[in-house]
Amino acid sequence: MELPYAEPYKIKMVEQIKRSTKEQRLKWIKQAHYNLFNLSSDKVFIDLLTDSGTGAMSDKQWAEMMVGDESYAGSLSFKKLKKTVKKITGFKYFLPTHQGRAAENVLFSALVKQGNIIPGNSHFDTTKGHIEFRKATAVDCTIDEAFDTSIIHPFKGNVDLNKLEKVFKKYPKEKIPFVIVTITCNSAGGQPVSIQNIKEVSKLCKEYEILLYFDAARFAENAYFIKKRELGYQDKTIKEIAKEFFSYGDGMTMSAKKDGLVNMGGFIALNSKEVFKQATVFNIMFEGFITYGGMNGRDMGALAVGLNESTEFNYLESRVEQVAYLGNKLVEFGVPVQQPFGGHAIFLDANKFVPTIPREEYRAQALAIELYIVGGIRSVEIGTVLADRDPVTRENRYPELELVRLAIPRRTYTNNHMDYIAATLKNIYDTRKDAKSGYVIVEEAPIMRHFTAKYKKI
Ligand code: F0G
């Protein structure tokens, strides 16, 4: 008999999670104004809101916490982290920040001006938020295949070179401070970008004298997909692959809460001394002195260890294949999900799941709420609510995809939890024809409304 797959770790500490009844959840979600962000965590059984900062650290990371150096300046934990970032990314300069959006804030303060254009594959919402906050425009140049959830394409996060070149031709280079490529592409469904594509984007950027930055929150998962799917990379290590794709760019922002395997943290790494100098000023102003940038010494130490662990094949195999385990169960039940499966999450296609709910009534949000009510599972809407209003017309923007994201925290849940999630969704899917109406927003913030919006059931 062929031996089945088993995780390359065992559990040293457990955290209790609470079950609840459907009646309780109906009451709680109403009290939360039907916004899943408003639920307290003890009212959630399985929390798939995000894979950001919600994973489990290893014994070696916890050990590193104990020797964290909390010195304001010249912390030894900073030195450990700086050395590791250099080793893994190859970038010369490094600035710690308290999380990914802080890295965006610091770097964009140095580089983005009013009226600028920042092309890339689908920008994550905080990235777009930081661009639009500066009255600049993010242009999505993702390949068209990404917007059809049933097309099988190995690298749906790829940048469409024709779309990118059109932007380069339309605007003078002074208006385009950089291109940002998000690896893996969260907003396109956790889909990877191929090395071939990164190389071609890099070549085009050089031709037009435009910088190339990575939003590298899930770079290790991206490297895993390259190893599994791209010709010529099967025999390379994850660390070799990451080093190679980073070599085609000028720098990166990082939310360490993902592939840094820590609960809080981020950084900027780049090659230009000039940009580093400019960013340093904003880092000190917004984040803290350059040897801590909003992070504790112990967290910088844990991040140094985390970056080494997340770029190990065995860890990535258990991580990405657990996500696929859930995806395969859902496919077996006929539930419409984005394919191929993303690295950190499974995305339900709400347009196919509940087409009976009008788009104006936020069908993906309605599905996410149902998943909570039926199973106590917290997910997140990646659809019209997240797409927010057009900054000029203030009309709702209707994205091509209406998704519900089931983000799987790293090293946190077992495959029994995956079975429970799949069964809950099967039950909802079997009764989908009863879903006729959704929600209206009764209160919302002017930017990034999804975090605090209040809804009413129609
Ligand atoms: N870039 C990407 C691709 C992200 O997914 C995130 C966060 C950020 C930047 C911002 O980083 O949260 O550390 O400030 N994504 C989380 C998520 C919130 O749930 O996908 P942050």
JSON list of C-alpha atoms in Angstrom, two decimals, residues 94-232:
[
{"chain": "A", "resi": 94, "resn": "PHE", "atom": "CA", "xyz": [16.36, 46.91, 4.42]},
{"chain": "A", "resi": 95, "resn": "LEU", "atom": "CA", "xyz": [13.84, 48.81, 6.58]},
{"chain": "A", "resi": 96, "resn": "PRO", "atom": "CA", "xyz": [11.57, 47.08, 9.12]},
{"chain": "A", "resi": 97, "resn": "THR", "atom": "CA", "xyz": [7.95, 48.25, 9.43]},
{"chain": "A", "resi": 98, "resn": "HIS", "atom": "CA", "xyz": [5.13, 47.13, 11.69]},
{"chain": "A", "resi": 99, "resn": "GLN", "atom": "CA", "xyz": [3.18, 45.43, 8.87]},
{"chain": "A", "resi": 100, "resn": "GLY", "atom": "CA", "xyz": [2.74, 45.33, 5.10]},
{"chain": "A", "resi": 101, "resn": "ARG", "atom": "CA", "xyz": [0.61, 48.42, 4.63]},
{"chain": "A", "resi": 102, "resn": "ALA", "atom": "CA", "xyz": [3.12, 50.38, 6.70]},
{"chain": "A", "resi": 103, "resn": "ALA", "atom": "CA", "xyz": [5.82, 49.32, 4.24]},
{"chain": "A", "resi": 104, "resn": "GLU", "atom": "CA", "xyz": [3.53, 50.60, 1.46]},
{"chain": "A", "resi": 105, "resn": "ASN", "atom": "CA", "xyz": [2.96, 53.84, 3.32]},
{"chain": "A", "resi": 106, "resn": "VAL", "atom": "CA", "xyz": [6.68, 54.47, 3.79]},
{"chain": "A", "resi": 107, "resn": "LEU", "atom": "CA", "xyz": [7.78, 53.48, 0.28]},
{"chain": "A", "resi": 108, "resn": "PHE", "atom": "CA", "xyz": [4.89, 55.24, -1.46]},
{"chain": "A", "resi": 109, "resn": "SER", "atom": "CA", "xyz": [5.49, 58.41, 0.58]},
{"chain": "A", "resi": 110, "resn": "ALA", "atom": "CA", "xyz": [8.91, 58.48, -1.04]},
{"chain": "A", "resi": 111, "resn": "LEU", "atom": "CA", "xyz": [7.84, 57.49, -4.56]},
{"chain": "A", "resi": 112, "resn": "VAL", "atom": "CA", "xyz": [4.18, 58.24, -5.35]},
{"chain": "A", "resi": 113, "resn": "LYS", "atom": "CA", "xyz": [2.94, 61.71, -6.31]},
{"chain": "A", "resi": 114, "resn": "GLN", "atom": "CA", "xyz": [-0.51, 63.05, -7.21]},
{"chain": "A", "resi": 115, "resn": "GLY", "atom": "CA", "xyz": [-1.50, 62.08, -10.77]},
{"chain": "A", "resi": 116, "resn": "ASN", "atom": "CA", "xyz": [0.92, 59.11, -10.92]},
{"chain": "A", "resi": 117, "resn": "ILE", "atom": "CA", "xyz": [0.04, 55.79, -12.55]},
{"chain": "A", "resi": 118, "resn": "ILE", "atom": "CA", "xyz": [1.05, 52.51, -10.90]},
{"chain": "A", "resi": 119, "resn": "PRO", "atom": "CA", "xyz": [0.45, 49.48, -13.11]},
{"chain": "A", "resi": 120, "resn": "GLY", "atom": "CA", "xyz": [0.72, 45.88, -11.92]},
{"chain": "A", "resi": 121, "resn": "ASN", "atom": "CA", "xyz": [-1.26, 42.67, -11.58]},
{"chain": "A", "resi": 122, "resn": "SER", "atom": "CA", "xyz": [-4.38, 43.10, -9.38]},
{"chain": "A", "resi": 123, "resn": "HIS", "atom": "CA", "xyz": [-3.31, 45.36, -6.52]},
{"chain": "A", "resi": 124, "resn": "PHE", "atom": "CA", "xyz": [-4.23, 44.32, -3.01]},
{"chain": "A", "resi": 125, "resn": "ASP", "atom": "CA", "xyz": [-6.74, 46.68, -1.35]},
{"chain": "A", "resi": 126, "resn": "THR", "atom": "CA", "xyz": [-4.27, 48.38, 1.02]},
{"chain": "A", "resi": 127, "resn": "THR", "atom": "CA", "xyz": [-1.86, 48.87, -1.88]},
{"chain": "A", "resi": 128, "resn": "LYS", "atom": "CA", "xyz": [-4.60, 50.41, -3.97]},
{"chain": "A", "resi": 129, "resn": "GLY", "atom": "CA", "xyz": [-5.75, 52.41, -0.95]},
{"chain": "A", "resi": 130, "resn": "HIS", "atom": "CA", "xyz": [-2.28, 53.88, -0.43]},
{"chain": "A", "resi": 131, "resn": "ILE", "atom": "CA", "xyz": [-2.06, 54.72, -4.14]},
{"chain": "A", "resi": 132, "resn": "GLU", "atom": "CA", "xyz": [-5.52, 56.34, -4.33]},
{"chain": "A", "resi": 133, "resn": "PHE", "atom": "CA", "xyz": [-4.98, 58.16, -1.03]},
{"chain": "A", "resi": 134, "resn": "ARG", "atom": "CA", "xyz": [-2.16, 60.00, -2.82]},
{"chain": "A", "resi": 135, "resn": "LYS", "atom": "CA", "xyz": [-4.52, 60.79, -5.72]},
{"chain": "A", "resi": 136, "resn": "ALA", "atom": "CA", "xyz": [-2.66, 58.41, -8.00]},
{"chain": "A", "resi": 137, "resn": "THR", "atom": "CA", "xyz": [-4.16, 55.54, -10.04]},
{"chain": "A", "resi": 138, "resn": "ALA", "atom": "CA", "xyz": [-3.58, 51.80, -9.86]},
{"chain": "A", "resi": 139, "resn": "VAL", "atom": "CA", "xyz": [-3.94, 50.13, -13.28]},
{"chain": "A", "resi": 140, "resn": "ASP", "atom": "CA", "xyz": [-4.72, 46.42, -13.28]},
{"chain": "A", "resi": 141, "resn": "CYS", "atom": "CA", "xyz": [-2.81, 44.63, -16.05]},
{"chain": "A", "resi": 142, "resn": "THR", "atom": "CA", "xyz": [-3.52, 41.03, -14.99]},
{"chain": "A", "resi": 143, "resn": "ILE", "atom": "CA", "xyz": [-4.01, 38.49, -17.81]},
{"chain": "A", "resi": 144, "resn": "ASP", "atom": "CA", "xyz": [-7.67, 37.99, -18.81]},
{"chain": "A", "resi": 145, "resn": "GLU", "atom": "CA", "xyz": [-7.59, 34.28, -17.86]},
{"chain": "A", "resi": 146, "resn": "ALA", "atom": "CA", "xyz": [-7.53, 35.34, -14.19]},
{"chain": "A", "resi": 147, "resn": "PHE", "atom": "CA", "xyz": [-11.08, 36.62, -14.42]},
{"chain": "A", "resi": 148, "resn": "ASP", "atom": "CA", "xyz": [-12.66, 33.32, -15.48]},
{"chain": "A", "resi": 149, "resn": "THR", "atom": "CA", "xyz": [-12.70, 31.00, -12.47]},
{"chain": "A", "resi": 150, "resn": "SER", "atom": "CA", "xyz": [-13.11, 27.87, -14.61]},
{"chain": "A", "resi": 151, "resn": "ILE", "atom": "CA", "xyz": [-10.09, 28.37, -16.89]},
{"chain": "A", "resi": 152, "resn": "ILE", "atom": "CA", "xyz": [-7.12, 26.25, -15.84]},
{"chain": "A", "resi": 153, "resn": "HIS", "atom": "CA", "xyz": [-3.94, 28.27, -16.22]},
{"chain": "A", "resi": 154, "resn": "PRO", "atom": "CA", "xyz": [-0.83, 27.57, -14.14]},
{"chain": "A", "resi": 155, "resn": "PHE", "atom": "CA", "xyz": [0.02, 31.24, -13.53]},
{"chain": "A", "resi": 156, "resn": "LYS", "atom": "CA", "xyz": [-3.17, 33.26, -13.32]},
{"chain": "A", "resi": 157, "resn": "GLY", "atom": "CA", "xyz": [-1.34, 36.05, -11.47]},
{"chain": "A", "resi": 158, "resn": "ASN", "atom": "CA", "xyz": [0.71, 36.88, -14.57]},
{"chain": "A", "resi": 159, "resn": "VAL", "atom": "CA", "xyz": [0.92, 40.41, -15.94]},
{"chain": "A", "resi": 160, "resn": "ASP", "atom": "CA", "xyz": [-0.40, 40.90, -19.48]},
{"chain": "A", "resi": 161, "resn": "LEU", "atom": "CA", "xyz": [2.59, 42.44, -21.25]},
{"chain": "A", "resi": 162, "resn": "ASN", "atom": "CA", "xyz": [0.44, 44.10, -23.92]},
{"chain": "A", "resi": 163, "resn": "LYS", "atom": "CA", "xyz": [-1.70, 45.81, -21.29]},
{"chain": "A", "resi": 164, "resn": "LEU", "atom": "CA", "xyz": [1.44, 46.90, -19.45]},
{"chain": "A", "resi": 165, "resn": "GLU", "atom": "CA", "xyz": [3.13, 48.27, -22.56]},
{"chain": "A", "resi": 166, "resn": "LYS", "atom": "CA", "xyz": [-0.04, 50.19, -23.46]},
{"chain": "A", "resi": 167, "resn": "VAL", "atom": "CA", "xyz": [0.21, 51.97, -20.10]},
{"chain": "A", "resi": 168, "resn": "PHE", "atom": "CA", "xyz": [3.92, 52.66, -20.69]},
{"chain": "A", "resi": 169, "resn": "LYS", "atom": "CA", "xyz": [3.08, 54.14, -24.11]},
{"chain": "A", "resi": 170, "resn": "LYS", "atom": "CA", "xyz": [0.15, 56.18, -22.90]},
{"chain": "A", "resi": 171, "resn": "TYR", "atom": "CA", "xyz": [1.94, 57.99, -20.06]},
{"chain": "A", "resi": 172, "resn": "PRO", "atom": "CA", "xyz": [5.40, 59.58, -19.84]},
{"chain": "A", "resi": 173, "resn": "LYS", "atom": "CA", "xyz": [7.83, 57.61, -17.66]},
{"chain": "A", "resi": 174, "resn": "GLU", "atom": "CA", "xyz": [7.93, 60.48, -15.14]},
{"chain": "A", "resi": 175, "resn": "LYS", "atom": "CA", "xyz": [4.29, 59.67, -14.33]},
{"chain": "A", "resi": 176, "resn": "ILE", "atom": "CA", "xyz": [4.98, 55.99, -13.62]},
{"chain": "A", "resi": 177, "resn": "PRO", "atom": "CA", "xyz": [7.18, 55.75, -10.51]},
{"chain": "A", "resi": 178, "resn": "PHE", "atom": "CA", "xyz": [7.19, 51.94, -10.57]},
{"chain": "A", "resi": 179, "resn": "VAL", "atom": "CA", "xyz": [5.33, 48.77, -11.51]},
{"chain": "A", "resi": 180, "resn": "ILE", "atom": "CA", "xyz": [4.18, 46.58, -8.61]},
{"chain": "A", "resi": 181, "resn": "VAL", "atom": "CA", "xyz": [3.85, 42.82, -9.08]},
{"chain": "A", "resi": 182, "resn": "THR", "atom": "CA", "xyz": [2.07, 41.02, -6.25]},
{"chain": "A", "resi": 183, "resn": "ILE", "atom": "CA", "xyz": [3.35, 37.48, -5.63]},
{"chain": "A", "resi": 184, "resn": "THR", "atom": "CA", "xyz": [1.15, 35.51, -5.24]},
{"chain": "A", "resi": 185, "resn": "CYS", "atom": "CA", "xyz": [-1.64, 37.72, -6.53]},
{"chain": "A", "resi": 186, "resn": "ASN", "atom": "CA", "xyz": [-4.10, 37.85, -3.62]},
{"chain": "A", "resi": 187, "resn": "SER", "atom": "CA", "xyz": [-6.83, 39.86, -5.37]},
{"chain": "A", "resi": 188, "resn": "ALA", "atom": "CA", "xyz": [-6.77, 37.49, -8.36]},
{"chain": "A", "resi": 189, "resn": "GLY", "atom": "CA", "xyz": [-7.29, 34.52, -6.03]},
{"chain": "A", "resi": 190, "resn": "GLY", "atom": "CA", "xyz": [-3.88, 33.78, -4.52]},
{"chain": "A", "resi": 191, "resn": "GLN", "atom": "CA", "xyz": [-2.62, 32.94, -8.00]},
{"chain": "A", "resi": 192, "resn": "PRO", "atom": "CA", "xyz": [1.09, 32.71, -8.77]},
{"chain": "A", "resi": 193, "resn": "VAL", "atom": "CA", "xyz": [3.21, 34.65, -11.24]},
{"chain": "A", "resi": 194, "resn": "SER", "atom": "CA", "xyz": [5.73, 32.67, -13.33]},
{"chain": "A", "resi": 195, "resn": "ILE", "atom": "CA", "xyz": [9.44, 33.46, -13.40]},
{"chain": "A", "resi": 196, "resn": "GLN", "atom": "CA", "xyz": [9.14, 33.77, -17.17]},
{"chain": "A", "resi": 197, "resn": "ASN", "atom": "CA", "xyz": [6.53, 36.51, -16.72]},
{"chain": "A", "resi": 198, "resn": "ILE", "atom": "CA", "xyz": [8.56, 38.31, -14.03]},
{"chain": "A", "resi": 199, "resn": "LYS", "atom": "CA", "xyz": [11.56, 38.23, -16.38]},
{"chain": "A", "resi": 200, "resn": "GLU", "atom": "CA", "xyz": [9.52, 39.69, -19.25]},
{"chain": "A", "resi": 201, "resn": "VAL", "atom": "CA", "xyz": [7.98, 42.40, -17.07]},
{"chain": "A", "resi": 202, "resn": "SER", "atom": "CA", "xyz": [11.45, 43.25, -15.82]},
{"chain": "A", "resi": 203, "resn": "LYS", "atom": "CA", "xyz": [12.77, 43.51, -19.39]},
{"chain": "A", "resi": 204, "resn": "LEU", "atom": "CA", "xyz": [9.91, 45.80, -20.42]},
{"chain": "A", "resi": 205, "resn": "CYS", "atom": "CA", "xyz": [10.42, 47.96, -17.33]},
{"chain": "A", "resi": 206, "resn": "LYS", "atom": "CA", "xyz": [14.13, 48.32, -18.15]},
{"chain": "A", "resi": 207, "resn": "GLU", "atom": "CA", "xyz": [13.29, 49.26, -21.74]},
{"chain": "A", "resi": 208, "resn": "TYR", "atom": "CA", "xyz": [11.01, 52.06, -20.53]},
{"chain": "A", "resi": 209, "resn": "GLU", "atom": "CA", "xyz": [13.28, 52.94, -17.56]},
{"chain": "A", "resi": 210, "resn": "ILE", "atom": "CA", "xyz": [10.66, 52.17, -14.93]},
{"chain": "A", "resi": 211, "resn": "LEU", "atom": "CA", "xyz": [11.33, 50.51, -11.56]},
{"chain": "A", "resi": 212, "resn": "LEU", "atom": "CA", "xyz": [9.90, 47.11, -10.69]},
{"chain": "A", "resi": 213, "resn": "TYR", "atom": "CA", "xyz": [8.81, 46.38, -7.14]},
{"chain": "A", "resi": 214, "resn": "PHE", "atom": "CA", "xyz": [7.23, 43.27, -5.66]},
{"chain": "A", "resi": 215, "resn": "ASP", "atom": "CA", "xyz": [4.46, 43.06, -3.13]},
{"chain": "A", "resi": 216, "resn": "ALA", "atom": "CA", "xyz": [6.01, 39.89, -1.75]},
{"chain": "A", "resi": 217, "resn": "ALA", "atom": "CA", "xyz": [3.62, 38.94, 1.09]},
{"chain": "A", "resi": 218, "resn": "ARG", "atom": "CA", "xyz": [3.31, 35.36, -0.23]},
{"chain": "A", "resi": 219, "resn": "PHE", "atom": "CA", "xyz": [6.55, 35.06, -2.18]},
{"chain": "A", "resi": 220, "resn": "ALA", "atom": "CA", "xyz": [7.41, 31.62, -0.75]},
{"chain": "A", "resi": 221, "resn": "GLU", "atom": "CA", "xyz": [4.09, 30.15, -1.91]},
{"chain": "A", "resi": 222, "resn": "ASN", "atom": "CA", "xyz": [4.76, 31.74, -5.30]},
{"chain": "A", "resi": 223, "resn": "ALA", "atom": "CA", "xyz": [8.16, 30.02, -5.40]},
{"chain": "A", "resi": 224, "resn": "TYR", "atom": "CA", "xyz": [6.51, 26.68, -4.51]},
{"chain": "A", "resi": 225, "resn": "PHE", "atom": "CA", "xyz": [4.16, 26.98, -7.49]},
{"chain": "A", "resi": 226, "resn": "ILE", "atom": "CA", "xyz": [7.08, 27.81, -9.77]},
{"chain": "A", "resi": 227, "resn": "LYS", "atom": "CA", "xyz": [8.91, 24.69, -8.59]},
{"chain": "A", "resi": 228, "resn": "LYS", "atom": "CA", "xyz": [5.81, 22.55, -9.18]},
{"chain": "A", "resi": 229, "resn": "ARG", "atom": "CA", "xyz": [4.63, 24.08, -12.45]},
{"chain": "A", "resi": 230, "resn": "GLU", "atom": "CA", "xyz": [7.37, 25.86, -14.38]},
{"chain": "A", "resi": 231, "resn": "LEU", "atom": "CA", "xyz": [9.68, 24.01, -16.68]},
{"chain": "A", "resi": 232, "resn": "GLY", "atom": "CA", "xyz": [13.30, 24.04, -15.55]}
]
